[in-house]
Amino acid sequence: MTTEYQVRLDRDACDGIFACLVRDDRFTEASDGLATIDTDGSANGDDELTARFADERIEDARQAARACPVGAIDVTAVDDE
């Protein structure tokens, strides 16, 4: 089932532990040693990235968020906004 959802990554809170990378391959290591994710163009400055997806991978994103020890990732279904 396709779900539309938003992933928010607070790079200011990120410690570069990268637990997210092994749970969702859309997260990658940026050149500054912190996590990043491809955005849909709705970056909210250097410290917060927002990406919107419409696919079947919401659970991957949720697992990445749960694995983040500093709580830098939020996943919200569009219907929940």
CSV table of C-alpha atoms in Angstrom, one decimal:
chain,number,residue,atom,x,y,z
A,1,MET,CA,0.0,0.0,0.0
A,2,THR,CA,1.4,3.4,-1.0
A,3,THR,CA,1.5,5.9,1.8
A,4,GLU,CA,2.4,9.6,1.5
A,5,TYR,CA,4.6,10.7,4.4
A,6,GLN,CA,7.2,13.2,5.5
A,7,VAL,CA,10.6,12.6,7.0
A,8,ARG,CA,12.2,15.4,9.0
A,9,LEU,CA,15.9,15.2,9.9
A,10,ASP,CA,17.2,17.6,12.6
A,11,ARG,CA,20.9,17.7,11.6
A,12,ASP,CA,21.6,20.0,14.6
A,13,ALA,CA,20.6,17.1,16.9
A,14,CYS,CA,22.4,14.4,14.9
A,15,ASP,CA,25.5,13.0,16.5
A,16,GLY,CA,26.6,11.0,13.4
A,17,ILE,CA,25.9,7.6,15.0
A,18,PHE,CA,24.3,6.4,11.8
A,19,ALA,CA,21.9,3.9,13.2
A,20,CYS,CA,19.5,5.3,10.6
A,21,LEU,CA,21.7,4.3,7.7
A,22,VAL,CA,21.4,0.5,8.3
A,23,ARG,CA,17.6,0.7,8.6
A,24,ASP,CA,16.8,3.0,5.7
A,25,ASP,CA,19.2,3.4,2.8
A,26,ARG,CA,17.8,6.8,1.9
A,27,PHE,CA,19.9,8.1,4.8
A,28,THR,CA,23.5,8.7,4.0
A,29,GLU,CA,26.6,10.1,5.6
A,30,ALA,CA,27.2,13.7,4.5
A,31,SER,CA,30.7,15.2,4.1
A,32,ASP,CA,30.4,16.9,7.5
A,33,GLY,CA,30.1,13.5,9.2
A,34,LEU,CA,26.4,13.8,9.9
A,35,ALA,CA,23.4,12.0,8.5
A,36,THR,CA,21.5,13.4,5.5
A,37,ILE,CA,18.6,12.4,3.3
A,38,ASP,CA,17.6,13.5,-0.2
A,39,THR,CA,15.0,16.2,0.1
A,40,ASP,CA,12.2,17.2,-2.2
A,41,GLY,CA,13.6,20.7,-2.1
A,42,SER,CA,12.0,21.7,1.2
A,43,ALA,CA,15.1,22.0,3.3
A,44,ASN,CA,14.5,24.3,6.3
A,45,GLY,CA,18.0,25.7,6.5
A,46,ASP,CA,21.2,23.8,7.0
A,47,ASP,CA,20.1,22.1,10.3
A,48,GLU,CA,16.8,20.7,9.3
A,49,LEU,CA,15.9,18.7,6.2
A,50,THR,CA,12.4,17.6,5.1
A,51,ALA,CA,11.7,15.0,2.5
A,52,ARG,CA,8.3,13.8,1.3
A,53,PHE,CA,7.7,10.4,-0.1
A,54,ALA,CA,4.8,8.4,-1.6
A,55,ASP,CA,5.8,4.8,-1.5
A,56,GLU,CA,5.7,1.6,0.6
A,57,ARG,CA,8.8,2.4,2.7
A,58,ILE,CA,7.3,4.3,5.6
A,59,GLU,CA,8.2,1.4,8.0
A,60,ASP,CA,11.8,1.7,6.9
A,61,ALA,CA,11.7,5.4,7.8
A,62,ARG,CA,10.0,4.7,11.1
A,63,GLN,CA,12.6,2.1,12.0
A,64,ALA,CA,15.4,4.7,11.2
A,65,ALA,CA,13.6,7.2,13.5
A,66,ARG,CA,13.2,4.7,16.3
A,67,ALA,CA,16.9,3.7,16.0
A,68,CYS,CA,18.1,7.2,16.3
A,69,PRO,CA,19.4,7.6,19.9
A,70,VAL,CA,19.1,11.3,19.9
A,71,GLY,CA,15.7,11.5,18.3
A,72,ALA,CA,16.8,13.5,15.3
A,73,ILE,CA,14.3,11.9,12.9
A,74,ASP,CA,10.5,12.4,12.7
A,75,VAL,CA,8.2,10.5,10.4
A,76,THR,CA,4.7,11.8,9.8
A,77,ALA,CA,2.0,10.3,7.5
A,78,VAL,CA,0.6,13.2,5.5
A,79,ASP,CA,-2.9,12.3,6.8
A,80,ASP,CA,-1.6,12.9,10.4
A,81,GLU,CA,-0.5,16.5,9.7
